Coordinates of C-alpha atoms and ligand atoms in Angstrom, one line a residue:
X64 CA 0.0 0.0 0.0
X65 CA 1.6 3.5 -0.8
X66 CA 1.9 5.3 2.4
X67 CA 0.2 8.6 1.6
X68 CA 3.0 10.9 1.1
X69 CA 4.7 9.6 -1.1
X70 CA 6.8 11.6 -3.6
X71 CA 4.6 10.7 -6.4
X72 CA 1.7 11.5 -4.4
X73 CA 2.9 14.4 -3.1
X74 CA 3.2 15.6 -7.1
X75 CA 0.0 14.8 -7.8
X76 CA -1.8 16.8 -4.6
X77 CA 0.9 19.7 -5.7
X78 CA -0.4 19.7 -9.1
X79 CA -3.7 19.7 -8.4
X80 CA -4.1 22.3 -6.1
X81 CA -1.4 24.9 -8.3
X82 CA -2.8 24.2 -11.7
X83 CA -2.5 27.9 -12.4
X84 CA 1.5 28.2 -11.6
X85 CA 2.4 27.8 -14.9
X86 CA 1.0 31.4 -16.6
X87 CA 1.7 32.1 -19.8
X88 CA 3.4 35.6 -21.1
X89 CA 1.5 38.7 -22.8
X90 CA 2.7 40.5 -25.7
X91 CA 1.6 44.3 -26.0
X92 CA 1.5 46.2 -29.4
X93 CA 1.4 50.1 -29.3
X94 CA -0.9 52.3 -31.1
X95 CA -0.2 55.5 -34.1
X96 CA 1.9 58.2 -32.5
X97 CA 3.5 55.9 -29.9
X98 CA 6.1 53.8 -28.9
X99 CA 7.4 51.2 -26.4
X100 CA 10.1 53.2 -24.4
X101 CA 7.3 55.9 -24.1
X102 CA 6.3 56.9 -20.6
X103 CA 2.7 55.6 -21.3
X104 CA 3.1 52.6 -22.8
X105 CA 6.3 52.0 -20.3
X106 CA 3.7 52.5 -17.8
X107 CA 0.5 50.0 -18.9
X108 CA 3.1 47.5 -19.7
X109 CA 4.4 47.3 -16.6
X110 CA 1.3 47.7 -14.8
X111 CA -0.3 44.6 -16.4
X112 CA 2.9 43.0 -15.2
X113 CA 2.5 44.1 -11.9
X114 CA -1.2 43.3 -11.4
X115 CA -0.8 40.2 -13.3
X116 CA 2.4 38.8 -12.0
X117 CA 2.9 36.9 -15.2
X118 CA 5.9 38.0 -18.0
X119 CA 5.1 40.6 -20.8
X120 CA 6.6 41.9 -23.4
X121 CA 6.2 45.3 -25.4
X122 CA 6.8 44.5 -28.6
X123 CA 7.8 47.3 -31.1
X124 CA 7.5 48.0 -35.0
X125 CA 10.7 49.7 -36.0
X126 CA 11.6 52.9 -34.9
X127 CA 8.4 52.9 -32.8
X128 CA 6.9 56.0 -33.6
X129 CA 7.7 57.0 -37.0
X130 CA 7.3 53.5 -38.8
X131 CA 3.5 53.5 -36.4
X132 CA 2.7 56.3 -38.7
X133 CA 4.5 55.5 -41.9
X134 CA 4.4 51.8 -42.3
X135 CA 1.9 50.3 -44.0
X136 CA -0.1 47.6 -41.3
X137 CA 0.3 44.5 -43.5
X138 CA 4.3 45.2 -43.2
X139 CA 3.9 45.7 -39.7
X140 CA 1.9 42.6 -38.9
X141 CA 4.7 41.1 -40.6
X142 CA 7.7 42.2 -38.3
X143 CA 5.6 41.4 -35.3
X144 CA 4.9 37.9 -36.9
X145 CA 8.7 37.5 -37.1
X146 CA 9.3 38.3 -34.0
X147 CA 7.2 36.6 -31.9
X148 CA 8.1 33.4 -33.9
X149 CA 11.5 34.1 -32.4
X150 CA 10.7 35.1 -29.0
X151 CA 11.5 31.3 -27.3
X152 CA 9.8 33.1 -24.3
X153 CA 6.4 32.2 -26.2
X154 CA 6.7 28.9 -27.1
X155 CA 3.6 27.7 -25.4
X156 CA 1.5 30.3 -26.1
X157 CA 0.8 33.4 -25.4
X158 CA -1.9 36.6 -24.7
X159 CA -2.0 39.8 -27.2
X160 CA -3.3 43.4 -25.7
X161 CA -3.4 45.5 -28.1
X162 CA -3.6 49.3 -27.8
X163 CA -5.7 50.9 -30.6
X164 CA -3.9 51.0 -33.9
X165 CA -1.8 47.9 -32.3
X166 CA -4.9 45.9 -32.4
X167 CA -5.0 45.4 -35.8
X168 CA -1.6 44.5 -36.0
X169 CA -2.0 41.9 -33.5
X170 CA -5.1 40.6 -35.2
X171 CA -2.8 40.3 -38.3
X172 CA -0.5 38.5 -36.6
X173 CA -3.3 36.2 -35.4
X174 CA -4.8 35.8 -38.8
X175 CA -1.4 35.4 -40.7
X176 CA 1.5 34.8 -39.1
X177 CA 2.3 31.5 -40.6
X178 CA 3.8 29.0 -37.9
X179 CA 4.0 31.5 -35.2
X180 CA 2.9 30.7 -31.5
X181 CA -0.5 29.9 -30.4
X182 CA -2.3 33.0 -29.1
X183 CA -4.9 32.2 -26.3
X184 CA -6.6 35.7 -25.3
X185 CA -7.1 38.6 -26.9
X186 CA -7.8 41.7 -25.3
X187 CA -8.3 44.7 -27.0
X188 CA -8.6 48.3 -25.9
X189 CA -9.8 50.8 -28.4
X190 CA -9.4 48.7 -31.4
X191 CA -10.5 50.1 -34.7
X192 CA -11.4 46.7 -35.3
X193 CA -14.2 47.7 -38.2
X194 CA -12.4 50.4 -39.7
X195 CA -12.6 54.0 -38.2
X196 CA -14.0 56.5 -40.5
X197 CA -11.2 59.9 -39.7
X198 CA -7.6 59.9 -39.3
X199 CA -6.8 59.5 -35.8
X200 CA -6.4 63.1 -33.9
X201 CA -3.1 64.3 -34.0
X202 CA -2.7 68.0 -33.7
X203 CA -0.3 69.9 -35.8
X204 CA 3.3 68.2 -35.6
X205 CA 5.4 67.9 -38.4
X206 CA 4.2 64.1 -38.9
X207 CA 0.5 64.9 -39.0
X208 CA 1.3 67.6 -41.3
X209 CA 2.9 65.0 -43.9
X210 CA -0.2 62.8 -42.5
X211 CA -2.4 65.6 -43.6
X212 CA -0.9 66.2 -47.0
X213 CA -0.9 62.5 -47.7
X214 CA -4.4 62.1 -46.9
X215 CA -5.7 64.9 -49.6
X216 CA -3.8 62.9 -52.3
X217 CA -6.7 60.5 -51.4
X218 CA -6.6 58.1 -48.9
X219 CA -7.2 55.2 -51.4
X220 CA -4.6 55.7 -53.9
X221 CA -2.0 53.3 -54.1
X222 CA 0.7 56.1 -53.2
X223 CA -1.2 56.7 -49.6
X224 CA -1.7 53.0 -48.9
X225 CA 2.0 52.1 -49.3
X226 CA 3.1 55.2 -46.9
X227 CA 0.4 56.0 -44.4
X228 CA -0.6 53.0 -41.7
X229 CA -4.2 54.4 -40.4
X230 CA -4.8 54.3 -44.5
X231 CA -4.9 50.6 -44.1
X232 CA -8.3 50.9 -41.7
X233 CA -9.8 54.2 -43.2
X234 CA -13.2 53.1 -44.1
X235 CA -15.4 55.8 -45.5
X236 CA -18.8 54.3 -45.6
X237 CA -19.3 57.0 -48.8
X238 CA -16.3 55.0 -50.2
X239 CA -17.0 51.8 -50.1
X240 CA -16.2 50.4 -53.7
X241 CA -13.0 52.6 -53.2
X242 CA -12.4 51.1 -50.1
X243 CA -13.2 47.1 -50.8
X244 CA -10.9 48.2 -54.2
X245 CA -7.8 49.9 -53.0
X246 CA -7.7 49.6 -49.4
X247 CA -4.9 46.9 -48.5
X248 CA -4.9 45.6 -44.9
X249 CA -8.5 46.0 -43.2
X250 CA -11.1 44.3 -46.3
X251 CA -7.8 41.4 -46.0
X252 CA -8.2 41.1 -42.1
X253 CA -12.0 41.1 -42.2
X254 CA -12.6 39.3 -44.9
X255 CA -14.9 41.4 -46.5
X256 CA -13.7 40.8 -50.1
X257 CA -16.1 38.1 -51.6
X258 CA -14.0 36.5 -54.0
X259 CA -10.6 36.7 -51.3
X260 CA -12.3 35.4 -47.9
X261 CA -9.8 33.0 -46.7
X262 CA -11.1 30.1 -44.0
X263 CA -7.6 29.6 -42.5
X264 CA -7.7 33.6 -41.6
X265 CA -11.5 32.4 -39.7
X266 CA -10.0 29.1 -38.6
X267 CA -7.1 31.2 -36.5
X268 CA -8.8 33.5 -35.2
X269 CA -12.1 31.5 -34.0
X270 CA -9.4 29.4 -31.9
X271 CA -9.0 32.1 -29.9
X272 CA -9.8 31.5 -26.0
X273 CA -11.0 34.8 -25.8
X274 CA -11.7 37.7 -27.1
X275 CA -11.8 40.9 -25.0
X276 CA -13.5 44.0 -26.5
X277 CA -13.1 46.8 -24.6
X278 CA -14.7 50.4 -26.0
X279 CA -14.0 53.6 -24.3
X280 CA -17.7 55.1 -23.5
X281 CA -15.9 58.8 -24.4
X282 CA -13.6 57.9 -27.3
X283 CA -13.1 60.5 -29.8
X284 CA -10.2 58.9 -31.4
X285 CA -12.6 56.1 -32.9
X286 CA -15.5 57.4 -35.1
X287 CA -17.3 55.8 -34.1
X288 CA -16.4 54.4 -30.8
X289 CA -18.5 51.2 -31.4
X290 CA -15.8 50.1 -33.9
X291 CA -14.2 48.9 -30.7
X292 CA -16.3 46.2 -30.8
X293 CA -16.9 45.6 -34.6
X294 CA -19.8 47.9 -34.5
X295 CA -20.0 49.7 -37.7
X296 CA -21.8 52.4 -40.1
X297 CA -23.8 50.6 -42.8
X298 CA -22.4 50.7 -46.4
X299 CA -23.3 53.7 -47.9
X300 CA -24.1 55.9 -44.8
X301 CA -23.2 57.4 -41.7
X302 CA -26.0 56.5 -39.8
X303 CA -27.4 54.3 -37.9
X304 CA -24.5 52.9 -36.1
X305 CA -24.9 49.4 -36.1
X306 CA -24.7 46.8 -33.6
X307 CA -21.5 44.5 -34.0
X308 CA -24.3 41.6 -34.8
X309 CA -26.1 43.4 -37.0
X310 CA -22.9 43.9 -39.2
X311 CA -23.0 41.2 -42.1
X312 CA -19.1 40.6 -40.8
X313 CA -20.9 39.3 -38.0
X314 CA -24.4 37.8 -39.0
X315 CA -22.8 35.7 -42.5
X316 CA -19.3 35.2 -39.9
X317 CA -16.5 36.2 -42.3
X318 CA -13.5 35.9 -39.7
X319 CA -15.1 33.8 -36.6
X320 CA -16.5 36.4 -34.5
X321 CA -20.2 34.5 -34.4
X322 CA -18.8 31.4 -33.7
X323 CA -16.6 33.3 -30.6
X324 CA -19.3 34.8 -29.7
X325 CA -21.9 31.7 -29.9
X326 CA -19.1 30.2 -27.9
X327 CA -19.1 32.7 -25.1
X328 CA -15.7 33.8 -25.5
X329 CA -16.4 37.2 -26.9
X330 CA -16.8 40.1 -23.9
X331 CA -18.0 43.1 -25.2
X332 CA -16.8 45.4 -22.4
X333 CA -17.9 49.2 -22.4
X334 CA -15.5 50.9 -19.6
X335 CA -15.7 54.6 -18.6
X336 CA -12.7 57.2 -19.8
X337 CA -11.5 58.3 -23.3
X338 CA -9.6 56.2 -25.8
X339 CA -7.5 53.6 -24.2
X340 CA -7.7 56.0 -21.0
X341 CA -8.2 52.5 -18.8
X342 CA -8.5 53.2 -15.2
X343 CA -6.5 51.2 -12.5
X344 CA -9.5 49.7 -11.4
X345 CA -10.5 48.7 -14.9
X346 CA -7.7 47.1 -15.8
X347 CA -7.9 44.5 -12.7
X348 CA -11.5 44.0 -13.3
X349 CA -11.2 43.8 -17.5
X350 CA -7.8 42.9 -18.3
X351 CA -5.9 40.9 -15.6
X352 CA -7.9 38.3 -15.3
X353 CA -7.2 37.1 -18.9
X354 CA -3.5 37.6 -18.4
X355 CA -3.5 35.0 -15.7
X356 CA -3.8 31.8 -16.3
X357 CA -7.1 30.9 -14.6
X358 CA -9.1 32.3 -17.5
X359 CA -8.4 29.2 -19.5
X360 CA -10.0 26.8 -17.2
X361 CA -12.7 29.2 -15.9
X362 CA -13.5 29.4 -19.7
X363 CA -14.1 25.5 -20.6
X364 CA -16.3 25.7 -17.4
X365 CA -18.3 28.8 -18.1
X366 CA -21.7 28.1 -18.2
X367 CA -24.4 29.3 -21.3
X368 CA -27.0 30.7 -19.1
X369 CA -24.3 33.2 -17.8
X370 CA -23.3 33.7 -21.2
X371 CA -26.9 35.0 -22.3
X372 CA -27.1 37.2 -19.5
X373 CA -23.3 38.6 -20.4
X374 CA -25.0 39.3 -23.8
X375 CA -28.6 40.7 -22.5
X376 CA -25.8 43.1 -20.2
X377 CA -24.0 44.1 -23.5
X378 CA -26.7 44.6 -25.9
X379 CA -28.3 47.1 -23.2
X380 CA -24.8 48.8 -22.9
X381 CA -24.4 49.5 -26.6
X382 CA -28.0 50.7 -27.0
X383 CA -27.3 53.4 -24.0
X384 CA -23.9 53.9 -25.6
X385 CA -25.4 54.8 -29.8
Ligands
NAG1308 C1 5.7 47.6 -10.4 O1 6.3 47.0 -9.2 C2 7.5 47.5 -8.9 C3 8.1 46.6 -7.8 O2 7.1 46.5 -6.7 C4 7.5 49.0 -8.5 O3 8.7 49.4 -8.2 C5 6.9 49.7 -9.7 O4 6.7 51.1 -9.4 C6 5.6 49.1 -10.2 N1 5.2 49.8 -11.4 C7 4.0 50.2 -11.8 C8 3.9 50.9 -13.0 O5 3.0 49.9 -11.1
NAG1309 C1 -5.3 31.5 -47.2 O1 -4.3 31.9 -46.3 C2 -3.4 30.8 -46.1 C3 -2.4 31.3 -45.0 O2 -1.9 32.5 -45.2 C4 -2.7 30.5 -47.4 O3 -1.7 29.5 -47.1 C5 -3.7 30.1 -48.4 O4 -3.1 29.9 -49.6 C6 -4.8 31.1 -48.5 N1 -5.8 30.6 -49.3 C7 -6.4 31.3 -50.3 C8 -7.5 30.6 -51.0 O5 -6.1 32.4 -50.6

């Protein structure tokens, strides 16, 4: 008879009770106008480290602020992709929070990084995730003044999609045609083209444990703010704003966000403060949790009738929030 503490039992009561010990790292992508030695950035990044106590990494694009601007997004998905394939660090997996802009990026990588890591959650703050329909504000720098200049030459022309990155997500809903035509990175990552929707870019990123949507309720950055959540102007006009599931990405599922969704893994979070302006307390209640590894088991335990009332919660909070 094995006496009862015995090594191997002793392993076994050890790994039941501290199934959470081994966490798994976050990656953080910046937004436009930013970089990763930035005060800011220096400061959430750390902060989700802090709160979390799990590894993260900023991960940068370049020079950081310049190539944000200037590089076009399917480029920069590109050198994120190669370097999180090399980052040993994320071998088994790994969670993306993306920052505005960032989120795209990071949905790229998701979507197209061939052979990279696994990515488990995704939480995004202010992500332009359905296009935003203005240049993000800027002010009058010398950059937003080429920005500016750029964006009169036409915002679809091949010259301004190969040298201005918010091109890549400008959707005018007066411009659609244009848009589906010329506009190189966000009809891709959506797969709103017809004839171009590709089921491996749905495949990856339905696989995802969880999504995190989080939209800022005064964010000016985003028109409009809903985008956050893949809520979107109709073709054609700028009004109503629609629902994220009343958006045909949604209802006819082009990338996976039904199935998520159907799956209870999409939260549609709607948190107080301007764009990414998360509060401390925000952040612990919204973000942390995913960044530790509990999420994963509280997800395959989560039960549908919690689910629905998640969704009754978040259709309410978008119909305050239009
Ligand atoms: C993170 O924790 C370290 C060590 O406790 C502390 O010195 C630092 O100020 C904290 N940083 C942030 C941004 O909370
Ligand atoms: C879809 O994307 C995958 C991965 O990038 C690629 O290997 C495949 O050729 C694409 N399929 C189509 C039909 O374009």
């Amino acid at each position: 008879m094995m006496p009862l503490l015995s090594p191997s039992f002793l392993f076994i009561f050890i790994f039941i009770i501290f199934p959470s010990s081994h966490s798994i790292p976050f990656i953080l992508i910046h937004g436009i106008a930013d970089q990763c030695s930035h005060l800011g950035v220096k400061k959430i990044t750390q902060q989700l480290i802090n709160f979390s106590g799990v590894e993260g990494y900023c991960i940068e694009v370049g020079n950081g602020y310049w190539d944000s601007w200037f590089m076009p997004l399917l480029d920069q998905a590109k050198v994120v992709c190669e370097k999180v394939k090399k980052m040993k660090e994320l071998k088994e997996g790994y969670n993306i929070v993306g920052l505005s802009q960032g989120n795209l990026i990071g949905r790229g990588v998701v979507e197209f990084c061939e052979g990279g890591p696994p990515v488990k959650n995704f939480i995004s703050l202010s992500g332009p995730h359905a296009g935003t329909a203005s240049v993000p504000l800027c002010g009058s720098g010398t950059l937003c003044i080429i920005a500016d200049n750029l964006i009169k030459e036409g915002v679809y022309s091949d010259y301004v999609q190969a040298h201005l990155a918010p091109s890549g997500y400008l959707k005018l809903p007066n411009a659609i045609p244009a848009y589906l035509d010329k506009c190189r990175f966000l009809p891709l990552l959506n797969n709103e083209l017809p004839d171009k929707r590709n089921s491996t870019y749905k495949e990856r990123f339905s696989s995802l444990q969880n999504l995190v949507l989080i939209m800022f309720e005064e964010d000016n950055v985003l028109i409009p703010k809903e985008t956050s959540w893949f809520g979107y102007y109709p073709d054609g006009a700028f009004n109503p704003i629609l629902q994220p599931q009343q958006t045909k990405l949604y209802t006819e599922d082009w990338i996976g966000l039904r199935t998520l969704d159907e799956a209870g893994r999409v939260k549609f979070i709607s948190a107080s403060g301007g764009h990414i302006g998360i509060s401390d307390a925000d952040m612990k209640k919204y973000v942390v949790p995913y960044l530790n590894d509990q999420t994963s088991t509280e997800h395959s335990t989560s039960k549908s009738g919690s689910r629905r009332m998640m969704q009754r919660v978040n259709r309410r909070e978008l119909f305050r929030a239009t």
